[in-house]
GROMACS .gro file of C-alpha atoms in nm:
model
  305
    1MET     CA    1  13.099  12.937  11.232
    2THR     CA    2  13.223  13.058  11.570
    3LEU     CA    3  13.464  12.767  11.593
    4VAL     CA    4  13.612  12.838  11.247
    5LYS     CA    5  13.663  13.205  11.330
    6GLU     CA    6  13.838  13.128  11.653
    7GLN     CA    7  14.076  12.887  11.476
    8SER     CA    8  14.163  13.131  11.197
    9GLU     CA    9  14.261  13.413  11.436
   10PRO     CA   10  14.557  13.321  11.660
   11GLU     CA   11  14.523  13.418  12.021
   12GLY     CA   12  14.724  13.716  12.131
   13ALA     CA   13  14.800  13.833  11.774
   14ASP     CA   14  14.677  14.183  11.845
   15ASP     CA   15  14.831  14.192  12.193
   16LYS     CA   16  15.183  14.084  12.083
   17GLY     CA   17  15.228  14.220  11.736
   18GLY     CA   18  14.944  14.464  11.690
   19THR     CA   19  14.886  14.321  11.343
   20GLU     CA   20  14.540  14.336  11.199
   21PRO     CA   21  14.421  14.016  11.033
   22ALA     CA   22  14.454  14.016  10.657
   23GLY     CA   23  14.157  13.982  10.427
   24ASP     CA   24  14.193  13.604  10.417
   25GLY     CA   25  14.229  13.578  10.795
   26TYR     CA   26  14.603  13.494  10.784
   27VAL     CA   27  14.829  13.655  11.046
   28PRO     CA   28  15.205  13.585  11.041
   29SER     CA   29  15.333  13.421  11.354
   30PRO     CA   30  15.576  13.607  11.582
   31ARG     CA   31  15.851  13.365  11.482
   32ARG     CA   32  15.797  13.436  11.112
   33LEU     CA   33  15.801  13.811  11.176
   34GLU     CA   34  16.123  13.774  11.370
   35ARG     CA   35  16.283  13.577  11.084
   36GLU     CA   36  16.182  13.847  10.835
   37ARG     CA   37  16.326  14.121  11.057
   38HIS     CA   38  16.649  13.923  11.090
   39ARG     CA   39  16.665  13.873  10.713
   40ARG     CA   40  16.614  14.243  10.645
   41ALA     CA   41  16.877  14.338  10.901
   42ARG     CA   42  17.124  14.092  10.751
   43THR     CA   43  17.058  14.232  10.402
   44ARG     CA   44  17.115  14.589  10.522
   45ARG     CA   45  17.436  14.485  10.694
   46ALA     CA   46  17.564  14.303  10.387
   47THR     CA   47  17.483  14.603  10.166
   48ALA     CA   48  17.663  14.839  10.402
   49ILE     CA   49  17.971  14.614  10.415
   50ALA     CA   50  17.977  14.581  10.036
   51GLY     CA   51  17.947  14.958   9.994
   52VAL     CA   52  18.225  15.033  10.241
   53SER     CA   53  18.460  14.772  10.095
   54THR     CA   54  18.394  14.902   9.743
   55LEU     CA   55  18.465  15.259   9.853
   56VAL     CA   56  18.786  15.158  10.027
   57THR     CA   57  18.903  14.960   9.726
   58GLY     CA   58  18.829  15.252   9.494
   59VAL     CA   59  19.017  15.497   9.715
   60VAL     CA   60  19.319  15.266   9.739
   61LEU     CA   61  19.330  15.215   9.361
   62TYR     CA   62  19.296  15.589   9.304
   63LEU     CA   63  19.581  15.668   9.543
   64VAL     CA   64  19.803  15.403   9.385
   65VAL     CA   65  19.741  15.540   9.035
   66VAL     CA   66  19.774  15.912   9.111
   67SER     CA   67  20.085  15.860   9.323
   68ALA     CA   68  20.268  15.678   9.042
   69PRO     CA   69  20.573  15.868   8.910
   70GLY     CA   70  20.440  15.886   8.555
   71TRP     CA   71  20.080  15.968   8.638
   72GLN     CA   72  20.094  16.331   8.523
   73ARG     CA   73  20.230  16.236   8.183
   74THR     CA   74  19.984  15.949   8.153
   75LYS     CA   75  19.697  16.180   8.242
   76GLU     CA   76  19.796  16.425   7.968
   77THR     CA   77  19.836  16.147   7.711
   78PHE     CA   78  19.531  15.930   7.784
   79PHE     CA   79  19.284  16.148   7.976
   80ASP     CA   80  19.291  16.490   7.814
   81GLY     CA   81  18.948  16.650   7.825
   82GLN     CA   82  19.004  16.865   7.517
   83TYR     CA   83  19.083  16.569   7.292
   84ALA     CA   84  18.799  16.370   7.450
   85ARG     CA   85  18.548  16.640   7.353
   86GLU     CA   86  18.694  16.652   7.003
   87ALA     CA   87  18.687  16.274   6.956
   88PHE     CA   88  18.348  16.196   7.105
   89PRO     CA   89  18.129  16.315   6.810
   90LYS     CA   90  18.355  16.142   6.556
   91VAL     CA   91  18.359  15.820   6.755
   92LEU     CA   92  17.982  15.822   6.785
   93GLU     CA   93  17.950  15.877   6.411
   94GLY     CA   94  18.177  15.580   6.346
   95LEU     CA   95  17.992  15.371   6.603
   96TRP     CA   96  17.686  15.372   6.378
   97LEU     CA   97  17.887  15.160   6.133
   98ASN     CA   98  17.967  14.913   6.411
   99VAL     CA   99  17.600  14.890   6.504
  100ARG     CA  100  17.499  14.823   6.143
  101LEU     CA  101  17.765  14.557   6.113
  102LEU     CA  102  17.638  14.397   6.432
  103LEU     CA  103  17.280  14.381   6.306
  104VAL     CA  104  17.359  14.255   5.956
  105CYS     CA  105  17.638  14.016   6.052
  106GLY     CA  106  17.444  13.891   6.355
  107ALA     CA  107  17.149  13.789   6.137
  108ALA     CA  108  17.377  13.629   5.877
  109VAL     CA  109  17.572  13.442   6.145
  110LEU     CA  110  17.255  13.296   6.296
  111VAL     CA  111  17.126  13.174   5.959
  112LEU     CA  112  17.458  13.034   5.836
  113GLY     CA  113  17.539  12.881   6.174
  114MET     CA  114  17.202  12.706   6.187
  115LEU     CA  115  17.252  12.563   5.835
  116ILE     CA  116  17.598  12.433   5.922
  117ALA     CA  117  17.473  12.281   6.247
  118VAL     CA  118  17.186  12.105   6.070
  119ALA     CA  119  17.427  11.977   5.805
  120ARG     CA  120  17.651  11.829   6.075
  121THR     CA  121  17.359  11.648   6.239
  122LEU     CA  122  17.206  11.498   5.923
  123ARG     CA  123  17.178  11.121   5.939
  124GLY     CA  124  17.243  10.862   5.674
  125PRO     CA  125  17.546  10.774   5.459
  126VAL     CA  126  17.423  10.987   5.170
  127PHE     CA  127  17.490  11.301   5.375
  128PHE     CA  128  17.845  11.199   5.469
  129PRO     CA  129  18.018  11.446   5.230
  130LEU     CA  130  17.799  11.728   5.361
  131ARG     CA  131  17.884  11.640   5.722
  132VAL     CA  132  18.256  11.633   5.638
  133LEU     CA  133  18.240  11.973   5.470
  134ALA     CA  134  18.049  12.124   5.761
  135ALA     CA  135  18.296  11.979   6.012
  136ALA     CA  136  18.593  12.104   5.807
  137TYR     CA  137  18.439  12.451   5.791
  138THR     CA  138  18.389  12.476   6.167
  139ASP     CA  139  18.733  12.334   6.244
  140PHE     CA  140  18.908  12.571   6.005
  141PHE     CA  141  18.740  12.897   6.100
  142ARG     CA  142  18.739  12.823   6.472
  143GLY     CA  143  19.114  12.761   6.455
  144LEU     CA  144  19.196  13.058   6.232
  145PRO     CA  145  19.247  13.382   6.431
  146LEU     CA  146  18.986  13.639   6.345
  147ILE     CA  147  19.236  13.913   6.267
  148ILE     CA  148  19.418  13.689   6.017
  149ASN     CA  149  19.086  13.600   5.857
  150LEU     CA  150  19.009  13.971   5.827
  151MET     CA  151  19.346  14.041   5.666
  152ILE     CA  152  19.304  13.756   5.418
  153VAL     CA  153  18.955  13.862   5.314
  154VAL     CA  154  18.992  14.241   5.330
  155LEU     CA  155  19.338  14.256   5.172
  156GLY     CA  156  19.352  13.935   4.970
  157VAL     CA  157  19.019  13.943   4.786
  158PRO     CA  158  19.080  14.284   4.621
  159ALA     CA  159  19.425  14.163   4.510
  160LEU     CA  160  19.259  13.891   4.300
  161ARG     CA  161  19.084  14.156   4.087
  162LEU     CA  162  18.781  13.936   4.034
  163GLN     CA  163  18.507  14.078   3.814
  164GLY     CA  164  18.188  14.160   4.004
  165VAL     CA  165  18.347  14.108   4.346
  166THR     CA  166  18.329  14.407   4.580
  167VAL     CA  167  18.637  14.572   4.724
  168ASP     CA  168  18.444  14.766   4.989
  169PRO     CA  169  18.630  14.709   5.319
  170VAL     CA  170  18.304  14.725   5.514
  171LEU     CA  171  18.144  14.444   5.311
  172LEU     CA  172  18.462  14.238   5.310
  173GLY     CA  173  18.513  14.289   5.683
  174GLY     CA  174  18.153  14.190   5.751
  175THR     CA  175  18.206  13.878   5.540
  176ALA     CA  176  18.512  13.782   5.744
  177LEU     CA  177  18.323  13.834   6.070
  178THR     CA  178  18.035  13.621   5.941
  179LEU     CA  179  18.266  13.339   5.833
  180THR     CA  180  18.439  13.321   6.171
  181TYR     CA  181  18.141  13.364   6.401
  182SER     CA  182  17.914  13.131   6.204
  183ALA     CA  183  18.160  12.850   6.289
  184TYR     CA  184  18.126  12.923   6.662
  185VAL     CA  185  17.749  12.964   6.645
  186ALA     CA  186  17.718  12.642   6.445
  187GLU     CA  187  17.877  12.451   6.730
  188VAL     CA  188  17.640  12.617   6.977
  189PHE     CA  189  17.340  12.512   6.768
  190ARG     CA  190  17.481  12.161   6.720
  191ALA     CA  191  17.524  12.121   7.096
  192GLY     CA  192  17.163  12.226   7.142
  193ILE     CA  193  17.038  11.982   6.878
  194GLU     CA  194  17.231  11.693   7.026
  195SER     CA  195  17.106  11.780   7.376
  196VAL     CA  196  16.749  11.700   7.272
  197HIS     CA  197  16.672  11.345   7.377
  198PRO     CA  198  16.631  11.099   7.085
  199SER     CA  199  16.290  11.003   7.223
  200GLN     CA  200  16.162  11.344   7.113
  201ARG     CA  201  16.246  11.271   6.752
  202ALA     CA  202  16.114  10.916   6.782
  203ALA     CA  203  15.786  11.042   6.926
  204ALA     CA  204  15.750  11.290   6.641
  205ARG     CA  205  15.816  11.017   6.386
  206SER     CA  206  15.559  10.790   6.550
  207LEU     CA  207  15.300  11.067   6.509
  208GLY     CA  208  15.357  11.066   6.134
  209LEU     CA  209  15.604  11.353   6.099
  210SER     CA  210  15.886  11.320   5.850
  211ASN     CA  211  16.249  11.365   5.953
  212ARG     CA  212  16.246  11.720   5.824
  213GLN     CA  213  15.923  11.803   6.006
  214ALA     CA  214  16.049  11.645   6.328
  215LEU     CA  215  16.366  11.854   6.305
  216ARG     CA  216  16.177  12.174   6.229
  217TYR     CA  217  15.885  12.149   6.469
  218VAL     CA  218  16.022  11.939   6.756
  219VAL     CA  219  16.402  11.937   6.775
  220LEU     CA  220  16.505  12.286   6.665
  221PRO     CA  221  16.264  12.481   6.890
  222GLN     CA  222  16.395  12.299   7.196
  223ALA     CA  223  16.758  12.330   7.084
  224VAL     CA  224  16.738  12.704   7.019
  225ARG     CA  225  16.560  12.774   7.347
  226ARG     CA  226  16.828  12.592   7.542
  227GLN     CA  227  17.114  12.773   7.368
  228VAL     CA  228  16.987  13.131   7.400
  229PRO     CA  229  17.243  13.237   7.668
  230PRO     CA  230  17.555  13.121   7.476
  231LEU     CA  231  17.413  13.271   7.157
  232LEU     CA  232  17.376  13.605   7.330
  233ASN     CA  233  17.733  13.578   7.457
  234ASP     CA  234  17.854  13.527   7.099
  235LEU     CA  235  17.653  13.832   6.998
  236VAL     CA  236  17.829  14.039   7.265
  237SER     CA  237  18.167  13.920   7.135
  238LEU     CA  238  18.065  14.002   6.777
  239GLN     CA  239  17.969  14.353   6.885
  240LYS     CA  240  18.320  14.413   7.017
  241ASP     CA  241  18.498  14.254   6.722
  242THR     CA  242  18.320  14.475   6.468
  243GLY     CA  243  18.589  14.728   6.558
  244LEU     CA  244  18.846  14.510   6.380
  245VAL     CA  245  18.709  14.605   6.038
  246SER     CA  246  18.911  14.924   6.079
  247ILE     CA  247  19.223  14.736   5.967
  248GLY     CA  248  19.088  14.755   5.612
  249GLY     CA  249  19.031  15.129   5.624
  250ALA     CA  250  18.662  15.133   5.719
  251VAL     CA  251  18.592  15.441   5.931
  252ASP     CA  252  18.419  15.296   6.234
  253ALA     CA  253  18.452  15.409   6.597
  254VAL     CA  254  18.803  15.264   6.631
  255ARG     CA  255  18.925  15.409   6.302
  256ALA     CA  256  18.779  15.750   6.387
  257ALA     CA  257  18.971  15.746   6.716
  258ASP     CA  258  19.284  15.631   6.532
  259ILE     CA  259  19.265  15.923   6.290
  260ILE     CA  260  19.244  16.181   6.568
  261ALA     CA  261  19.516  16.009   6.771
  262GLY     CA  262  19.748  15.998   6.471
  263ARG     CA  263  19.699  16.367   6.407
  264SER     CA  264  19.733  16.483   6.768
  265LEU     CA  265  19.973  16.218   6.903
  266ASN     CA  266  19.738  16.186   7.200
  267TYR     CA  267  19.572  15.856   7.292
  268THR     CA  268  19.263  15.996   7.462
  269PRO     CA  269  19.044  15.916   7.156
  270TYR     CA  270  19.119  15.546   7.210
  271ILE     CA  271  18.992  15.573   7.567
  272VAL     CA  272  18.676  15.743   7.439
  273ALA     CA  273  18.620  15.467   7.181
  274GLY     CA  274  18.678  15.200   7.444
  275LEU     CA  275  18.430  15.358   7.684
  276VAL     CA  276  18.170  15.385   7.408
  277PHE     CA  277  18.205  15.014   7.330
  278VAL     CA  278  18.182  14.932   7.700
  279ALA     CA  279  17.866  15.142   7.732
  280LEU     CA  280  17.716  14.953   7.439
  281THR     CA  281  17.823  14.611   7.567
  282ILE     CA  282  17.714  14.635   7.932
  283PRO     CA  283  17.336  14.641   7.861
  284MET     CA  284  17.373  14.340   7.631
  285THR     CA  285  17.575  14.156   7.896
  286ARG     CA  286  17.323  14.231   8.170
  287PHE     CA  287  17.041  14.119   7.940
  288THR     CA  288  17.228  13.794   7.878
  289ASP     CA  289  17.267  13.740   8.254
  290TRP     CA  290  16.896  13.810   8.306
  291VAL     CA  291  16.794  13.562   8.037
  292THR     CA  292  17.028  13.299   8.179
  293ALA     CA  293  16.895  13.344   8.534
  294ARG     CA  294  16.536  13.336   8.411
  295MET     CA  295  16.589  13.014   8.218
  296ASP     CA  296  16.766  12.858   8.517
  297ARG     CA  297  16.465  12.941   8.738
  298GLN     CA  298  16.225  12.795   8.482
  299ARG     CA  299  16.436  12.482   8.450
  300ALA     CA  300  16.446  12.442   8.827
  301GLN     CA  301  16.067  12.472   8.840
  302GLY     CA  302  16.019  12.229   8.554
  303GLY     CA  303  15.901  12.494   8.310
  304THR     CA  304  16.179  12.445   8.055
  305THR     CA  305  16.348  12.119   7.962
   0.00000   0.00000   0.00000
C-alpha cells in the first residue's frame, strides 16, 4: 500500500506547484500546467486582437459612410426614426403572416419533397414513368425562377376563373413557394437516399423485410439524418422568400413596409422590414451551424454514419 501511494503522488508536486492531489490521486505535471497557461494566454491574445480589429474596421466603415457627400440625404431617406417607429408595429403584424407561411409551407415542402425523392429512387421498369415525371418536376421548378413561378400562380390562376379554385393571394403564394422548394428539397432527400450504402438495403432484405419496409425502416432514417443541415438551410431560405408573396397583394411584413413607404415617400420602413427578417433568420442560421458541427463531431467519433 505504501508503494502504491508513493507512485500515485509525484515528488515535489506540493513544493513546485502547490497543487493538492485530486480525489483520484491525479496531479497535473508542471509541463501540462505550463501548456494550459500558454493556451489560455494565446486565447486571450487572439480575442483581444479580434476585438481591436473589429473595432477598427467598424470605425473605418462608419467614417467612410458618414463622410460621403450624400450621407445626410440618405440618412433622412433610409434611417428616419419617426418612420421607423411608425412602421415597426405594422411590420411585426405582417410578419405573423410570414411565420405562418413558413410553418405551413415548410411542412408541405418536406412531405412533397420526400414523395418526389422516393419516386425518383424507385427501382424496376414498371416505375419508369413515375421516375420520369418526378425528374421532370424537379428539373422544371429548379430551373424556373421563384418570382416568375409566383407571378404565374398568383396572377395566372385567378385569370382562369376555375370553379372551386381559390383566388386568395396568400394561398396561391404559399402554393408557388411549395412547388419551387419541394423540388430543391426532393434533390436533398434523393442525395441522402443514394448516399446510403446498398449493403444496408441488402441486409434488410436478407432479414425478411420487403422493399417498402427496408426503405421505411432502414434507408430513410439514415438518409434524413444525414441531410438535416442542408434541409435546415433550405428552411432558412424559405423563411426569407415568404416575403415574395407580397407581389400578389398579401399584406405581409414586406407589403406593410411598402404601404408606408408609398404613402410617405421614405424608405425607412424597408430597412425595418429587412432588420426584422434578419433578426428572425439569425437564430435559425446559428441553429443550423450548431447542428452541422454536432453531426460532424459525431461522425468523426463514429457515432453517426
